[in-house]
Amino acid sequence: MRILFVGDVVGRTGRTAIADHLPGMIRDWSLDLVVVNGENSAGGFGITEAIYQELLDAGADAITLGNHAWNQKEALVFIERAPRLIRPLNFPRHSPGRGATLVDTKSGKRALVLNAIGRVFMEPSSNDPFSAIERELEACPLREGCDAIVLDFHAEATSEKQGVGFFCDGRVSLVVGTHTHVPTADHQVLPGGTAYMSDAGMTGDYDSVIGMQKEEPLQRFLTGIPSGRFEPAGGVATLSGIAVETDDATGLAVKVAPVRAGGRLEPAVPGFWT
């Protein structure tokens, strides 16, 4: 199976990058499954129903969230009728929506998509991600309940992300980190066969401070005093993510590569598909 995970889409410029690049990637690379993190897609904070549909129309099979899941209040309602929108599964018990979903891939296989949030240096407070992930993997084991499993672990600390990667190794096709908006260089296949990357990076304008116009973050760093709102940077975005190819017999990864297209970062494509 050919899987593409796209990192946090930030604002309008990030959505434009999805529209510009994703359909061609799906066509040219014969992708089976596309998962997009959309928690910053509405003005940098949260997601709306119209944007959810926009990302699906561009080719996403599932859309994950994170700590900004509820910044757009309509998400608290429309998530219940949006089966492919996934909030962190270890959110408090009565949170609306779902933290996992089974999707039919473009090739007719079944994939389990999970979203969990870290607890180290993160707000709001959430339940233990390890036990929550374990329950989902027991309920739908790889190759028994599905052909592939993708986990978006939305977290700040690299150590916590690595811990989740090794916790899932051999049981999940891909564990990929989101939230920090900077792509890491540690893409690899772990010893048990799980593809891993500490952070996929953002799909946004990298002439920015993690996707936001530079002036307000710098003002706060220099003075400690807010002077306005954070606003998404409006330059040309780089689509950032990770590509994985799995073994159909096991559902585990055999190849992994970073993906970057457009904008300021050096382009990167999975050479094994070109």
Coordinates of N, CA and C in Angstrom, one line a residue, residues 13-179:
T13 N -2.9 29.7 2.9 CA -1.8 29.4 2.0 C -1.5 27.9 2.1
G14 N -1.7 27.2 3.2 CA -1.6 25.8 3.3 C -2.6 25.0 2.5
R15 N -3.8 25.5 2.6 CA -4.9 24.9 1.8 C -4.6 25.0 0.3
T16 N -4.1 26.2 -0.1 CA -3.8 26.4 -1.5 C -2.7 25.4 -1.9
A17 N -1.7 25.1 -1.1 CA -0.7 24.1 -1.4 C -1.3 22.7 -1.6
I18 N -2.3 22.4 -0.7 CA -3.0 21.1 -0.9 C -3.6 21.0 -2.2
A19 N -4.4 22.1 -2.6 CA -5.1 22.1 -3.9 C -4.1 22.0 -5.0
D20 N -3.0 22.6 -4.9 CA -2.0 22.7 -6.0 C -1.3 21.4 -6.2
H21 N -0.9 20.7 -5.1 CA 0.0 19.6 -5.2 C -0.6 18.2 -5.0
L22 N -1.6 18.1 -4.1 CA -2.1 16.8 -3.7 C -2.7 16.0 -4.8
P23 N -3.6 16.6 -5.6 CA -4.2 15.7 -6.7 C -3.2 15.1 -7.6
G24 N -2.1 15.9 -7.9 CA -1.1 15.4 -8.8 C -0.3 14.3 -8.2
M25 N 0.0 14.4 -6.9 CA 0.7 13.3 -6.1 C -0.1 12.1 -6.1
I26 N -1.4 12.2 -5.9 CA -2.3 11.0 -5.9 C -2.2 10.3 -7.2
R27 N -2.3 11.1 -8.3 CA -2.3 10.5 -9.6 C -0.9 9.9 -10.0
D28 N 0.1 10.7 -9.8 CA 1.4 10.3 -10.3 C 2.1 9.2 -9.5
W29 N 1.7 9.1 -8.2 CA 2.3 8.1 -7.3 C 1.3 7.0 -7.0
S30 N 0.2 7.0 -7.6 CA -0.8 5.9 -7.4 C -1.1 5.7 -5.9
L31 N -1.3 6.7 -5.2 CA -1.5 6.6 -3.7 C -2.8 5.9 -3.4
D32 N -2.7 5.0 -2.4 CA -3.8 4.3 -1.8 C -4.5 5.0 -0.7
L33 N -3.7 5.7 0.1 CA -4.2 6.4 1.3 C -3.6 7.7 1.6
V34 N -4.4 8.7 1.8 CA -3.8 10.1 2.1 C -4.5 10.5 3.4
V35 N -3.6 10.9 4.4 CA -4.1 11.4 5.7 C -3.5 12.8 5.8
V36 N -4.3 13.8 6.2 CA -3.9 15.2 6.3 C -4.2 15.7 7.7
N37 N -3.3 16.3 8.4 CA -3.6 17.0 9.6 C -4.2 18.4 9.3
G38 N -5.4 18.6 9.8 CA -6.1 19.9 9.4 C -6.4 20.8 10.6
E39 N -5.7 20.6 11.7 CA -6.1 21.3 12.9 C -5.8 22.8 12.9
N40 N -4.9 23.3 11.9 CA -4.6 24.7 11.8 C -5.1 25.3 10.5
S41 N -6.0 24.6 9.9 CA -6.4 24.9 8.5 C -7.3 26.2 8.4
A42 N -8.0 26.5 9.5 CA -8.9 27.6 9.5 C -8.3 28.8 10.1
G43 N -7.6 29.7 9.4 CA -7.0 30.9 9.9 C -5.9 30.5 10.9
G44 N -5.3 29.3 10.9 CA -4.3 28.9 11.8 C -4.8 28.2 13.0
F45 N -6.1 28.2 13.3 CA -6.6 27.7 14.5 C -7.9 26.9 14.2
G46 N -7.9 25.6 14.3 CA -9.0 24.8 14.1 C -9.4 24.5 12.7
I47 N -10.6 24.0 12.5 CA -11.1 23.6 11.2 C -12.6 23.9 11.1
T48 N -13.1 24.2 9.9 CA -14.6 24.4 9.7 C -15.1 23.2 8.8
E49 N -16.4 23.1 8.7 CA -17.0 22.1 7.9 C -16.7 22.3 6.4
A50 N -16.7 23.5 6.0 CA -16.4 23.8 4.6 C -14.9 23.4 4.3
I51 N -14.0 23.7 5.2 CA -12.6 23.3 5.0 C -12.4 21.8 5.0
Y52 N -13.1 21.2 5.9 CA -13.1 19.7 6.0 C -13.5 19.1 4.6
Q53 N -14.5 19.6 4.0 CA -15.0 19.1 2.7 C -14.0 19.5 1.6
E54 N -13.3 20.7 1.7 CA -12.3 21.1 0.8 C -11.1 20.2 0.8
L55 N -10.7 19.7 1.9 CA -9.6 18.8 2.0 C -9.9 17.4 1.5
L56 N -11.2 17.0 1.8 CA -11.6 15.7 1.2 C -11.7 15.8 -0.3
D57 N -12.2 16.9 -0.8 CA -12.3 17.1 -2.3 C -10.9 17.1 -3.0
A58 N -9.9 17.5 -2.3 CA -8.6 17.5 -2.8 C -7.9 16.1 -2.8
G59 N -8.5 15.2 -2.1 CA -8.0 13.8 -2.1 C -7.7 13.2 -0.8
A60 N -7.9 13.9 0.3 CA -7.6 13.3 1.6 C -8.7 12.3 1.9
D61 N -8.2 11.2 2.5 CA -9.1 10.1 2.9 C -9.5 10.2 4.4
A62 N -8.7 10.9 5.2 CA -9.0 11.1 6.6 C -8.2 12.4 7.0
I63 N -8.8 13.1 8.0 CA -8.2 14.4 8.4 C -8.1 14.3 9.9
T64 N -6.9 14.5 10.4 CA -6.7 14.4 11.9 C -6.6 15.8 12.5
L65 N -6.7 15.9 13.8 CA -6.7 17.2 14.5 C -5.6 17.2 15.6
G66 N -5.9 18.0 16.6 CA -4.9 18.1 17.7 C -5.4 19.1 18.8
N67 N -4.5 19.8 19.4 CA -4.9 20.7 20.5 C -5.8 21.8 20.1
H68 N -5.8 22.2 18.8 CA -6.7 23.3 18.3 C -8.0 22.7 17.8
A69 N -8.4 21.5 18.1 CA -9.5 20.8 17.5 C -10.8 21.7 17.6
W70 N -11.0 22.3 18.8 CA -12.3 23.0 19.1 C -12.2 24.5 18.9
N71 N -11.1 25.0 18.4 CA -11.0 26.5 18.3 C -12.1 27.1 17.4
Q72 N -12.5 26.4 16.4 CA -13.7 26.8 15.6 C -14.9 26.1 16.2
K73 N -15.7 26.8 16.9 CA -16.8 26.1 17.7 C -17.7 25.3 16.9
E74 N -17.9 25.5 15.6 CA -18.7 24.7 14.8 C -18.2 23.2 14.8
A75 N -16.9 23.1 15.0 CA -16.3 21.7 15.0 C -16.9 20.8 16.0
L76 N -17.4 21.4 17.2 CA -18.0 20.6 18.2 C -19.3 19.9 17.8
V77 N -19.9 20.5 16.7 CA -21.1 20.0 16.2 C -20.9 19.1 15.0
F78 N -20.3 19.7 14.0 CA -20.2 19.0 12.7 C -19.3 17.8 12.7
I79 N -18.4 17.7 13.7 CA -17.6 16.5 13.8 C -18.4 15.2 13.9
E80 N -19.6 15.3 14.5 CA -20.5 14.1 14.7 C -21.0 13.6 13.3
R81 N -21.1 14.5 12.3 CA -21.5 14.0 11.0 C -20.4 14.0 10.0
A82 N -19.1 14.0 10.5 CA -17.9 14.0 9.7 C -17.1 12.7 10.0
P83 N -17.4 11.6 9.5 CA -16.8 10.3 9.9 C -15.3 10.2 9.6
R84 N -14.8 11.1 8.7 CA -13.4 11.0 8.4 C -12.6 12.1 9.0
L85 N -13.2 12.8 10.0 CA -12.5 13.8 10.8 C -12.3 13.2 12.2
I86 N -11.0 13.2 12.6 CA -10.6 12.4 13.7 C -9.9 13.4 14.7
R87 N -10.4 13.4 16.0 CA -9.8 14.2 17.0 C -9.0 13.3 17.9
P88 N -8.1 13.8 18.7 CA -7.3 12.9 19.6 C -8.2 11.9 20.4
L89 N -7.8 10.6 20.4 CA -8.7 9.6 21.0 C -8.5 9.7 22.5
N90 N -7.5 10.3 23.0 CA -7.3 10.4 24.5 C -7.8 11.8 25.0
F91 N -8.6 12.5 24.3 CA -9.3 13.7 24.8 C -10.2 13.2 26.0
P92 N -10.7 14.1 26.8 CA -11.6 13.7 27.9 C -12.8 12.9 27.4
R93 N -13.3 12.1 28.3 CA -14.2 11.0 27.9 C -15.4 11.5 27.1
H94 N -16.0 12.6 27.4 CA -17.2 13.1 26.8 C -17.0 14.0 25.6
S95 N -15.8 14.1 25.1 CA -15.6 14.9 23.9 C -16.3 14.4 22.7
P96 N -16.9 15.2 21.9 CA -17.6 14.8 20.7 C -16.6 14.2 19.7
G97 N -17.2 13.4 18.8 CA -16.4 12.9 17.7 C -15.7 11.6 18.0
R98 N -14.7 11.2 17.3 CA -14.1 9.9 17.4 C -12.6 10.1 17.3
G99 N -11.8 9.2 17.9 CA -10.3 9.3 17.8 C -9.7 8.3 16.9
A100 N -10.6 7.5 16.2 CA -10.1 6.5 15.3 C -11.2 6.2 14.3
T101 N -10.8 5.9 13.1 CA -11.8 5.5 12.1 C -11.2 4.5 11.1
L102 N -12.1 3.7 10.6 CA -11.7 2.8 9.5 C -12.1 3.4 8.2
V103 N -11.2 3.5 7.2 CA -11.5 4.1 5.9 C -11.2 3.1 4.8
D104 N -12.0 3.2 3.8 CA -11.8 2.4 2.6 C -10.8 3.2 1.7
T105 N -9.7 2.6 1.4 CA -8.6 3.2 0.6 C -9.0 3.3 -0.8
K106 N -8.2 4.1 -1.6 CA -8.5 4.3 -3.0 C -8.4 3.0 -3.8
S107 N -7.7 2.0 -3.2 CA -7.6 0.7 -3.9 C -8.5 -0.4 -3.3
G108 N -9.4 0.0 -2.4 CA -10.4 -0.9 -1.9 C -9.9 -1.7 -0.6
K109 N -8.8 -1.4 0.0 CA -8.3 -2.0 1.2 C -8.9 -1.2 2.4
R110 N -8.7 -1.7 3.6 CA -9.1 -1.0 4.8 C -8.0 -0.5 5.6
A111 N -8.1 0.8 6.0 CA -7.0 1.4 6.9 C -7.6 1.9 8.1
L112 N -7.0 1.7 9.2 CA -7.3 2.3 10.5 C -6.5 3.6 10.7
V113 N -7.1 4.7 10.9 CA -6.4 6.0 11.1 C -6.7 6.4 12.6
L114 N -5.6 6.6 13.3 CA -5.7 7.0 14.7 C -5.1 8.4 14.9
N115 N -5.6 9.1 15.9 CA -5.1 10.4 16.3 C -5.0 10.4 17.8
A116 N -3.8 10.7 18.4 CA -3.6 10.8 19.8 C -2.8 12.1 20.1
I117 N -2.9 12.6 21.3 CA -2.2 13.8 21.7 C -1.3 13.5 22.9
G118 N -0.2 14.2 22.9 CA 0.8 14.0 24.0 C 0.4 14.8 25.2
R119 N 1.1 14.5 26.3 CA 0.9 15.2 27.6 C 2.1 16.0 28.0
V120 N 3.2 15.8 27.4 CA 4.4 16.6 27.9 C 4.4 18.0 27.2
F121 N 4.4 19.0 28.1 CA 4.4 20.4 27.6 C 3.1 20.7 26.7
M122 N 2.1 20.0 26.9 CA 0.9 20.2 26.1 C -0.3 20.6 26.9
E123 N -1.2 21.5 26.2 CA -2.5 21.8 26.8 C -3.5 21.6 25.7
P124 N -4.7 21.3 25.9 CA -5.3 21.0 27.3 C -4.8 19.7 27.8
S125 N -5.0 19.4 29.1 CA -4.7 18.1 29.6 C -5.5 17.0 29.1
S126 N -4.9 15.9 28.8 CA -5.6 14.7 28.2 C -5.2 13.5 29.0
N127 N -5.9 12.4 28.6 CA -5.7 11.1 29.2 C -4.5 10.5 28.7
D128 N -4.0 9.4 29.3 CA -2.8 8.6 28.9 C -2.9 8.2 27.4
P129 N -2.0 8.7 26.6 CA -2.1 8.2 25.2 C -1.8 6.8 24.9
F130 N -0.9 6.2 25.8 CA -0.4 4.9 25.5 C -1.5 3.9 25.8
S131 N -2.3 4.0 26.8 CA -3.4 3.1 27.1 C -4.5 3.3 26.1
A132 N -4.7 4.5 25.7 CA -5.8 4.7 24.7 C -5.4 4.1 23.3
I133 N -4.1 4.2 22.9 CA -3.7 3.6 21.7 C -3.8 2.1 21.8
E134 N -3.4 1.6 22.9 CA -3.4 0.1 23.1 C -4.8 -0.4 22.9
R135 N -5.8 0.3 23.5 CA -7.2 -0.2 23.3 C -7.6 -0.3 21.9
E136 N -7.2 0.7 21.1 CA -7.6 0.7 19.7 C -6.8 -0.4 18.9
L137 N -5.6 -0.6 19.2 CA -4.8 -1.7 18.5 C -5.3 -3.1 18.9
E138 N -5.8 -3.2 20.1 CA -6.3 -4.5 20.5 C -7.7 -4.8 19.8
A139 N -8.4 -3.7 19.6 CA -9.8 -3.8 19.0 C -9.7 -4.1 17.5
C140 N -8.6 -3.6 16.8 CA -8.5 -3.7 15.4 C -7.0 -4.0 15.0
P141 N -6.5 -5.2 15.2 CA -5.1 -5.5 15.0 C -4.8 -5.4 13.5
L142 N -3.6 -5.0 13.2 CA -3.1 -5.0 11.9 C -3.1 -6.4 11.3
R143 N -3.6 -6.4 10.0 CA -3.8 -7.6 9.2 C -5.0 -8.5 9.6
E144 N -5.5 -8.3 10.8 CA -6.7 -9.0 11.2 C -7.9 -8.2 11.0
G145 N -7.8 -6.9 11.4 CA -9.0 -6.0 11.3 C -8.8 -5.0 10.2
C146 N -7.6 -4.8 9.7 CA -7.3 -3.8 8.6 C -6.0 -4.1 7.9
D147 N -5.8 -3.5 6.8 CA -4.6 -3.7 6.0 C -3.5 -2.7 6.3
A148 N -3.8 -1.6 7.0 CA -2.7 -0.7 7.4 C -3.3 0.1 8.5
I149 N -2.3 0.6 9.4 CA -2.7 1.5 10.5 C -1.8 2.7 10.5
V150 N -2.4 3.9 10.5 CA -1.6 5.2 10.6 C -2.0 5.9 11.9
L151 N -1.0 6.3 12.6 CA -1.2 7.0 13.9 C -0.5 8.4 13.7
D152 N -1.3 9.4 13.9 CA -0.8 10.8 14.0 C -0.8 11.1 15.5
F153 N 0.5 11.3 16.0 CA 0.7 11.6 17.4 C 1.1 13.1 17.5
H154 N 0.1 13.8 18.0 CA 0.2 15.3 18.0 C 0.8 15.7 19.4
A155 N 2.1 16.0 19.4 CA 2.8 16.2 20.6 C 4.0 17.2 20.5
E156 N 4.4 17.7 21.6 CA 5.5 18.7 21.6 C 6.8 18.0 21.8
A157 N 6.9 17.1 22.7 CA 8.2 16.5 23.1 C 8.6 15.4 22.1
T158 N 9.8 15.5 21.6 CA 10.4 14.4 20.7 C 10.5 13.1 21.5
S159 N 10.9 13.2 22.7 CA 11.0 11.9 23.5 C 9.7 11.2 23.6
E160 N 8.6 11.9 23.9 CA 7.3 11.3 24.0 C 6.9 10.7 22.6
K161 N 7.2 11.4 21.5 CA 6.9 10.8 20.2 C 7.7 9.6 19.9
Q162 N 9.0 9.6 20.3 CA 9.8 8.4 20.0 C 9.3 7.2 20.9
G163 N 8.9 7.5 22.1 CA 8.3 6.5 23.0 C 7.1 5.8 22.4
V164 N 6.2 6.6 21.8 CA 5.0 6.1 21.2 C 5.4 5.3 19.9
G165 N 6.4 5.7 19.2 CA 6.9 5.0 18.0 C 7.3 3.6 18.4
F166 N 8.2 3.5 19.4 CA 8.6 2.1 19.8 C 7.5 1.3 20.5
F167 N 6.6 2.0 21.2 CA 5.5 1.3 21.8 C 4.6 0.6 20.7
C168 N 4.5 1.3 19.5 CA 3.7 0.7 18.4 C 4.5 -0.1 17.4
D169 N 5.8 -0.2 17.6 CA 6.6 -0.8 16.6 C 6.2 -2.3 16.3
G170 N 6.0 -2.6 15.1 CA 5.6 -4.0 14.7 C 4.1 -4.1 14.7
R171 N 3.3 -3.1 15.1 CA 1.9 -3.2 15.2 C 1.2 -2.2 14.4
V172 N 1.9 -1.2 13.9 CA 1.3 -0.1 13.2 C 2.2 0.2 11.9
S173 N 1.5 0.6 10.8 CA 2.3 0.9 9.6 C 3.1 2.1 9.7
L174 N 2.5 3.2 10.3 CA 3.2 4.5 10.4 C 2.8 5.2 11.7
V175 N 3.8 5.6 12.4 CA 3.7 6.6 13.5 C 4.4 7.9 13.1
V176 N 3.6 9.0 13.0 CA 4.2 10.2 12.6 C 3.8 11.3 13.5
G177 N 4.7 12.2 13.9 CA 4.4 13.3 14.8 C 4.0 14.5 14.1
T178 N 3.1 15.2 14.7 CA 2.7 16.6 14.3 C 2.8 17.5 15.4
H179 N 2.4 18.8 15.2 CA 2.3 19.9 16.2 C 3.4 20.9 16.1

